Amino acid sequence: MIPIGLHAYLVVAASLFCFGLFCVLTRRNSIGLLIGIELMLNAGNLNVVAFSRFIGSPIEGQIWAIMVIILAASEAVIFLALLIAIYQNFNTIDVDEIAMLKE
Amino acid sequence: MSNSYVAEVAYLVLVLPLIAFAIQIFFGRNLPRKGDWVSLGAIVGSLAGSLYIACQSLSAHDPQWTVHRIFDWFRVGNAYLLGGVLVDNLTAVMLVVVTGVSTLVHIYSTAYMHGDPKYSRYFGFLSLFSFSMLGLILADNIFFLYCFWELVGVSSYFLIGFWNERQAPADAAKKAFLTNRVGDIGFFLGIMILWHQLGTFSYVDIFQAVRMGEMSGLVSILGLGDVGLLTLAGLCLFCGAVGKSAQFPLHVWLPDAMEGPTPVSALIHAATMVAAGVYMVGRLFPLFTPSALLVIAYVGCITAFFAGTIAITANDIKRVLAYSTVSQLGYMIMALGVGGYTPGLQHLMTHAWFKALLFLCSGSVILGLHHTQDMREMGGLRKKMPVTFWTMLIGTLALCGVPPFSGFFSKDAILAACLEFGIGHPQHLALFVLGVAGAGITTFYMFRLIFMTFYGEPRNLEKYDHAQESPLPVILPLVILAALAIGSGWGHWFQDRIQPPPDSQFFLAQTGWGGEAVHVADEGGHGGAAHTIAMLCSILAVIIGFGFSYILYFSRTISPKAIAERYPTCYRWLLNKYYVDEFYQSYVIEPLLAWNDFLFRFDRKVIDGFVNGVARTTRVAADILGRIDLYIVDGLVNYLAEIWLELGQKVRRLHQGRIQEYLVVALALAVLFILGHSIVS
């Protein structure tokens, strides 16, 4: 069995990041944006854990990864609260519709 | 020492009316009976205190009896001012006179002023006046004297103009105040000369310094000649007396002051306030140099004679008495001027009683006739108003100097002093002659008043029918004053106690000419050939005056009209009071008004013009500045703002508000950066 090296993890993480980025850039729905951001964050997590497993001390990367997960959770809470407020004001959560700075 | 309480009692005498005044002014209207009992109680208290002081003075039997109490009034740096009370025999007599007349006037006023809308204020002013006059008497220095002097002036102003809703009293009050001011300027200058030279206000210190020969220097007046400094100071001080005691040529205010309520005329313009000038001359007697005294004597003599002649033609009952007051004050001043210190001050005392009596009687007549003052509307009132008639007759006899009424003793002593002086200096014999003539004239016009008012047929039947005797509060003071008018001259109590201050002997002895007069005064006036001659002359003058009066106004053998028609110029001059008022009108008041008018125009045209010009210039300058501000400064600021606005308009296109586009740009830049970085490395 061929051992799975660092590269494999990095490739998976990079593709995950690209999916997330694509999702953020293309989605019209705000919740889609949130999901995209979550994907990108998790790609980062995967990188951190992988690097830590193969290069640095194994436990350090995992601690940082958990930190990021906590951060992502808080960020999701704030994001959803903002969305509720936006929905109450604009009756929509379409990011193109709420471009107030435009005019 | 029984004298130990005198100073305390003197303070009490002074303060009581002041407290009454304060109560009257603040609460008078709400008190029962409108508070007249407050003022009356205060003045009765003062009278009691004055009587206590007088008893101490009488029992001392000492011409030099003095109680002097000093307190530190205030200090500013090294300068300090002492206050204090000085009580001597003269003060004691004056205290009784002032509080006595004032008490009787208070009682009288309760009836006379009954129902007046400003009743409580009237009594407040009476209290204020009593306070001022008592302070004037008790003062131990010229500064206090001056303060109270002015207070007396202002209370007089309030009381003359008491009915200020009418024009005449308001004018009279103004006239009195302003005329007094003229004299007071002189008084003030005199005080300043003394202060500048001696650095003290206290009588005692001033007399001491004068006795030591300080202030013996000369001053040149406008280069016209040298005058002794002390003479100048004395004459300046005397100016104050000329104003306050209504001496020629500042007598014009007193007859007009009769516009005030009659009890006020009795209190202020007959018995007490006008006495202040005489009292001041007496109090400062040691100051006056022989030359100053000579001027004083002549001013008094002229006043005595010429005011008497005016009274002959006056028809208003109060004006007759007013001119008679001016005339009698002239006698007092003349007596002091010839060195007759005691007679002058004795006349001050006796005159206070009988002149207050005469005024209150005239008030009673006026009240009985429902406010008629013109003697031509009176007549035959003897039966309608018996008490008023008899008391007024007593007052008249006392004023004329008929023995044994009080006026006889004092007036006689004055004439004797003048005669002594005239014998010593024959060139000044005119003083005596005019004095005797004045006595005759006094009798003439006083009996003219009596005959016109109380005898003959009633000239106005309607008023006569309604006439009635006055109520008890009016009658009572009349009777008391009548008793005093008869008896206050008896005995030697006055002459024994009030003698020229020893300091003044210095001048009199040094120059010699006043010595005899003082000598007569010392003897009490009932000895010596001069005195006998003076007495005979004055009695003769009284008889002649009475005779003329009787012929003209009682038996009517000769009609007064005929005499008036025979000497029209003379009559016109007398009727118009020697045109003194007209003289002031055309030579003082009108030039003053013209000058004021000129100043007004100057103010209006030049000063106001200048100010307005400045204002206009400022306005134009402000306008220009405003435009600069608006167009240049603001324009610049606005222009800058517009530049930024346009820039902003251009830049704002970049901000579409679409997050995803920003992200694309950010991503693209990040990719470019990474690519660029890898190419470079």
Short mmCIF file of C-alpha atoms in Angstrom, two decimals, chain B residues 288-567:
data_model
loop_
_atom_site.label_atom_id
_atom_site.label_comp_id
_atom_site.label_asym_id
_atom_site.label_seq_id
_atom_site.Cartn_x
_atom_site.Cartn_y
_atom_site.Cartn_z
CA PHE B 288 -15.85 133.56 62.80
CA THR B 289 -13.45 136.44 62.50
CA PRO B 290 -14.56 140.05 63.03
CA SER B 291 -14.71 140.72 59.29
CA ALA B 292 -16.77 137.59 58.71
CA LEU B 293 -19.08 138.55 61.55
CA LEU B 294 -19.57 142.00 60.05
CA VAL B 295 -20.75 140.46 56.80
CA ILE B 296 -23.00 138.14 58.77
CA ALA B 297 -24.48 141.05 60.69
CA TYR B 298 -25.28 142.98 57.54
CA VAL B 299 -26.78 140.02 55.76
CA GLY B 300 -28.98 139.43 58.80
CA CYS B 301 -29.96 143.06 59.05
CA ILE B 302 -30.86 143.37 55.37
CA THR B 303 -32.87 140.17 55.57
CA ALA B 304 -34.68 141.25 58.72
CA PHE B 305 -35.72 144.58 57.28
CA PHE B 306 -36.54 143.69 53.75
CA ALA B 307 -38.43 140.46 54.43
CA GLY B 308 -40.52 142.42 56.89
CA THR B 309 -41.50 144.93 54.26
CA ILE B 310 -42.53 142.18 51.85
CA ALA B 311 -44.82 140.70 54.50
CA ILE B 312 -46.83 143.94 54.52
CA THR B 313 -48.39 143.27 51.15
CA ALA B 314 -48.71 139.50 51.27
CA ASN B 315 -52.28 138.24 51.26
CA ASP B 316 -51.77 134.55 51.90
CA ILE B 317 -51.89 134.02 55.66
CA LYS B 318 -49.05 131.52 55.56
CA ARG B 319 -46.89 133.73 53.37
CA VAL B 320 -47.16 136.57 55.84
CA LEU B 321 -45.85 134.22 58.48
CA ALA B 322 -43.19 132.88 56.13
CA TYR B 323 -41.78 136.34 55.49
CA SER B 324 -42.01 137.08 59.16
CA THR B 325 -39.93 133.95 59.76
CA VAL B 326 -37.33 135.11 57.26
CA SER B 327 -37.27 138.45 59.00
CA GLN B 328 -36.88 136.96 62.49
CA LEU B 329 -34.12 134.67 61.31
CA GLY B 330 -32.44 137.79 60.02
CA TYR B 331 -32.61 139.20 63.54
CA MET B 332 -30.93 136.15 64.97
CA ILE B 333 -28.18 136.22 62.37
CA MET B 334 -27.69 139.92 62.91
CA ALA B 335 -27.41 139.37 66.66
CA LEU B 336 -24.75 136.73 66.19
CA GLY B 337 -23.00 139.01 63.74
CA VAL B 338 -22.64 141.84 66.21
CA GLY B 339 -21.37 139.40 68.82
CA GLY B 340 -24.68 139.06 70.62
CA TYR B 341 -24.31 135.35 71.02
CA THR B 342 -26.76 134.88 73.85
CA PRO B 343 -29.56 137.13 72.53
CA GLY B 344 -29.38 135.55 69.09
CA LEU B 345 -29.72 132.04 70.41
CA GLN B 346 -32.34 133.07 72.93
CA HIS B 347 -34.39 134.51 70.12
CA LEU B 348 -33.91 131.23 68.29
CA MET B 349 -35.51 129.44 71.24
CA THR B 350 -38.37 131.84 71.91
CA HIS B 351 -39.06 132.29 68.21
CA ALA B 352 -39.36 128.53 67.80
CA TRP B 353 -42.21 128.44 70.29
CA PHE B 354 -44.20 131.42 69.13
CA LYS B 355 -43.65 130.90 65.43
CA ALA B 356 -44.73 127.27 65.72
CA LEU B 357 -47.74 128.59 67.59
CA LEU B 358 -48.55 131.13 64.90
CA PHE B 359 -48.24 128.58 62.14
CA LEU B 360 -50.36 126.03 63.91
CA CYS B 361 -52.95 128.76 64.54
CA SER B 362 -52.95 129.65 60.87
CA GLY B 363 -53.36 125.93 60.18
CA SER B 364 -56.33 125.91 62.50
CA VAL B 365 -57.83 128.84 60.63
CA ILE B 366 -57.19 127.14 57.32
CA LEU B 367 -58.77 123.95 58.64
CA GLY B 368 -61.75 125.86 60.03
CA LEU B 369 -62.33 127.55 56.69
CA HIS B 370 -61.91 124.34 54.73
CA HIS B 371 -58.54 125.11 53.19
CA THR B 372 -58.79 128.79 52.48
CA GLN B 373 -55.49 130.63 52.85
CA ASP B 374 -56.30 134.02 51.40
CA MET B 375 -56.80 136.60 54.15
CA ARG B 376 -59.07 138.61 51.87
CA GLU B 377 -61.67 135.87 52.25
CA MET B 378 -61.47 135.85 56.04
CA GLY B 379 -62.66 138.25 58.70
CA GLY B 380 -64.67 138.21 61.88
CA LEU B 381 -63.47 134.79 62.89
CA ARG B 382 -62.90 135.86 66.49
CA LYS B 383 -66.25 134.57 67.68
CA LYS B 384 -66.25 131.44 65.58
CA MET B 385 -62.80 130.28 66.68
CA PRO B 386 -62.13 131.73 70.12
CA VAL B 387 -59.28 129.46 71.19
CA THR B 388 -57.45 129.94 67.91
CA PHE B 389 -57.95 133.68 68.15
CA TRP B 390 -56.60 134.02 71.69
CA THR B 391 -53.61 131.77 71.13
CA MET B 392 -52.78 133.51 67.87
CA LEU B 393 -53.01 136.87 69.61
CA ILE B 394 -50.54 135.62 72.23
CA GLY B 395 -48.21 134.45 69.49
CA THR B 396 -48.49 137.80 67.73
CA LEU B 397 -47.73 139.74 70.90
CA ALA B 398 -44.74 137.52 71.53
CA LEU B 399 -43.51 138.02 67.99
CA CYS B 400 -43.93 141.76 68.15
CA GLY B 401 -41.94 141.86 71.35
CA VAL B 402 -44.58 143.19 73.71
CA PRO B 403 -43.64 142.79 77.35
CA PRO B 404 -43.92 140.43 79.17
CA PHE B 405 -44.15 137.94 76.37
CA SER B 406 -41.09 135.87 75.58
CA GLY B 407 -40.25 137.64 72.32
CA PHE B 408 -39.80 140.90 74.18
CA PHE B 409 -36.82 139.65 76.14
CA SER B 410 -34.96 138.13 73.27
CA LYS B 411 -35.67 140.78 70.66
CA ASP B 412 -34.86 143.48 73.12
CA ALA B 413 -31.54 141.88 73.91
CA ILE B 414 -30.77 141.70 70.19
CA LEU B 415 -31.51 145.37 69.68
CA ALA B 416 -29.46 146.22 72.75
CA ALA B 417 -26.54 144.26 71.34
CA CYS B 418 -26.88 146.12 68.04
CA LEU B 419 -26.99 149.45 69.82
CA GLU B 420 -23.90 148.63 71.87
CA PHE B 421 -22.15 147.72 68.70
CA GLY B 422 -23.39 150.87 67.01
CA ILE B 423 -22.17 153.04 69.86
CA GLY B 424 -18.76 151.44 69.63
CA HIS B 425 -18.72 151.86 65.88
CA PRO B 426 -20.97 154.73 64.79
CA GLN B 427 -20.57 153.79 61.11
CA HIS B 428 -22.53 150.62 61.86
CA LEU B 429 -25.39 152.30 63.68
CA ALA B 430 -27.62 151.47 60.72
CA LEU B 431 -27.88 147.93 62.04
CA PHE B 432 -29.71 149.19 65.10
CA VAL B 433 -31.88 151.64 63.21
CA LEU B 434 -33.00 149.05 60.66
CA GLY B 435 -33.53 146.58 63.47
CA VAL B 436 -35.88 148.93 65.30
CA ALA B 437 -37.66 149.81 62.08
CA GLY B 438 -38.03 146.10 61.41
CA ALA B 439 -39.64 145.66 64.83
CA GLY B 440 -42.20 148.31 63.96
CA ILE B 441 -42.89 146.70 60.61
CA THR B 442 -43.29 143.32 62.28
CA THR B 443 -45.97 144.71 64.55
CA PHE B 444 -47.69 146.36 61.62
CA TYR B 445 -48.04 143.31 59.46
CA MET B 446 -48.83 140.94 62.32
CA PHE B 447 -51.72 143.08 63.49
CA ARG B 448 -52.77 143.49 59.89
CA LEU B 449 -53.03 139.70 59.85
CA ILE B 450 -54.96 139.60 63.12
CA PHE B 451 -57.36 142.37 62.05
CA MET B 452 -57.95 140.92 58.60
CA THR B 453 -58.52 137.44 59.90
CA PHE B 454 -60.35 137.78 63.16
CA TYR B 455 -61.93 141.24 63.21
CA GLY B 456 -64.22 143.21 60.99
CA GLU B 457 -67.03 141.95 58.84
CA PRO B 458 -66.74 138.53 57.25
CA ARG B 459 -65.67 139.10 53.67
CA ASN B 460 -66.87 135.76 52.45
CA LEU B 461 -70.15 134.94 54.16
CA GLU B 462 -70.46 131.45 52.80
CA LYS B 463 -67.08 130.42 54.17
CA TYR B 464 -67.74 132.29 57.39
CA ASP B 465 -70.94 130.37 58.00
CA HIS B 466 -69.20 127.06 57.63
CA ALA B 467 -66.28 128.04 59.84
CA GLN B 468 -65.92 126.14 63.10
CA GLU B 469 -63.44 125.71 65.92
CA SER B 470 -60.91 122.96 65.35
CA PRO B 471 -60.90 119.63 67.22
CA LEU B 472 -58.96 118.90 70.41
CA PRO B 473 -55.70 117.55 68.88
CA VAL B 474 -55.39 120.91 67.13
CA ILE B 475 -56.36 123.04 70.12
CA LEU B 476 -54.19 121.27 72.66
CA PRO B 477 -50.82 122.07 71.03
CA LEU B 478 -51.97 125.66 70.57
CA VAL B 479 -52.61 126.08 74.27
CA ILE B 480 -49.33 124.46 75.29
CA LEU B 481 -47.38 126.57 72.80
CA ALA B 482 -49.18 129.70 73.92
CA ALA B 483 -48.03 129.05 77.49
CA LEU B 484 -44.46 128.64 76.25
CA ALA B 485 -44.72 131.72 74.06
CA ILE B 486 -45.62 133.73 77.14
CA GLY B 487 -43.25 132.25 79.64
CA SER B 488 -40.15 130.94 77.92
CA GLY B 489 -38.36 134.29 78.13
CA TRP B 490 -38.84 134.80 81.85
CA GLY B 491 -36.00 134.60 84.27
CA HIS B 492 -32.32 134.41 83.69
CA TRP B 493 -31.98 130.68 83.22
CA PHE B 494 -31.05 131.03 79.57
CA GLN B 495 -28.57 133.87 79.93
CA ASP B 496 -26.94 132.14 82.90
CA ARG B 497 -26.18 129.01 80.99
CA ILE B 498 -25.65 129.97 77.38
CA GLN B 499 -22.74 132.33 77.09
CA PRO B 500 -20.29 132.97 74.30
CA PRO B 501 -17.75 130.17 74.14
CA PRO B 502 -14.49 131.25 75.79
CA ASP B 503 -12.55 130.50 72.61
CA SER B 504 -14.32 133.29 70.79
CA GLN B 505 -13.17 135.86 73.33
CA PHE B 506 -9.82 135.58 71.68
CA PHE B 507 -10.91 137.36 68.56
CA LEU B 508 -13.29 139.69 70.25
CA ALA B 509 -10.75 140.82 72.81
CA GLN B 510 -7.94 141.01 70.34
CA THR B 511 -9.67 143.38 68.03
CA GLY B 512 -11.64 145.09 70.72
CA TRP B 513 -14.67 146.00 68.71
CA GLY B 514 -16.96 143.14 69.66
CA GLY B 515 -16.04 143.15 73.31
CA GLU B 516 -18.80 145.42 74.53
CA ALA B 517 -21.51 143.44 72.82
CA VAL B 518 -20.36 140.26 74.45
CA HIS B 519 -20.19 142.10 77.69
CA VAL B 520 -23.83 143.04 77.42
CA ALA B 521 -24.73 139.49 76.62
CA ASP B 522 -22.83 138.33 79.66
CA GLU B 523 -24.79 140.59 81.88
CA GLY B 524 -28.00 139.04 80.70
CA GLY B 525 -29.23 142.14 78.95
CA HIS B 526 -31.17 143.87 81.73
CA GLY B 527 -28.75 146.58 82.66
CA GLY B 528 -26.95 149.48 81.11
CA ALA B 529 -28.07 152.60 79.36
CA ALA B 530 -27.89 151.01 75.95
CA HIS B 531 -30.37 148.45 76.99
CA THR B 532 -32.84 150.99 78.28
CA ILE B 533 -32.60 153.02 75.10
CA ALA B 534 -33.01 149.91 72.96
CA MET B 535 -36.04 148.84 74.98
CA LEU B 536 -37.69 152.25 74.70
CA CYS B 537 -37.02 152.43 70.99
CA SER B 538 -38.42 148.99 70.35
CA ILE B 539 -41.54 149.63 72.43
CA LEU B 540 -42.04 152.88 70.58
CA ALA B 541 -41.65 151.08 67.28
CA VAL B 542 -44.18 148.49 68.36
CA ILE B 543 -46.67 151.19 69.32
CA ILE B 544 -46.19 153.04 66.03
CA GLY B 545 -46.54 149.83 64.06
CA PHE B 546 -49.67 148.90 65.95
CA GLY B 547 -51.06 152.40 65.47
CA PHE B 548 -50.68 152.27 61.70
CA SER B 549 -52.16 148.84 61.58
CA TYR B 550 -55.10 149.93 63.71
CA ILE B 551 -55.80 152.96 61.55
CA LEU B 552 -55.51 151.08 58.28
CA TYR B 553 -57.12 147.78 59.03
CA PHE B 554 -59.30 148.18 62.12
CA SER B 555 -60.83 151.63 62.25
CA ARG B 556 -60.21 152.01 58.55
CA THR B 557 -59.77 155.74 58.83
CA ILE B 558 -57.38 155.57 55.92
CA SER B 559 -57.90 153.01 53.22
CA PRO B 560 -54.85 150.84 52.50
CA LYS B 561 -55.84 151.10 48.86
CA ALA B 562 -55.38 154.84 48.92
CA ILE B 563 -51.85 154.45 50.17
CA ALA B 564 -51.12 151.80 47.60
CA GLU B 565 -52.41 154.10 44.89
CA ARG B 566 -50.44 157.02 46.18
CA TYR B 567 -47.14 155.14 46.12
#
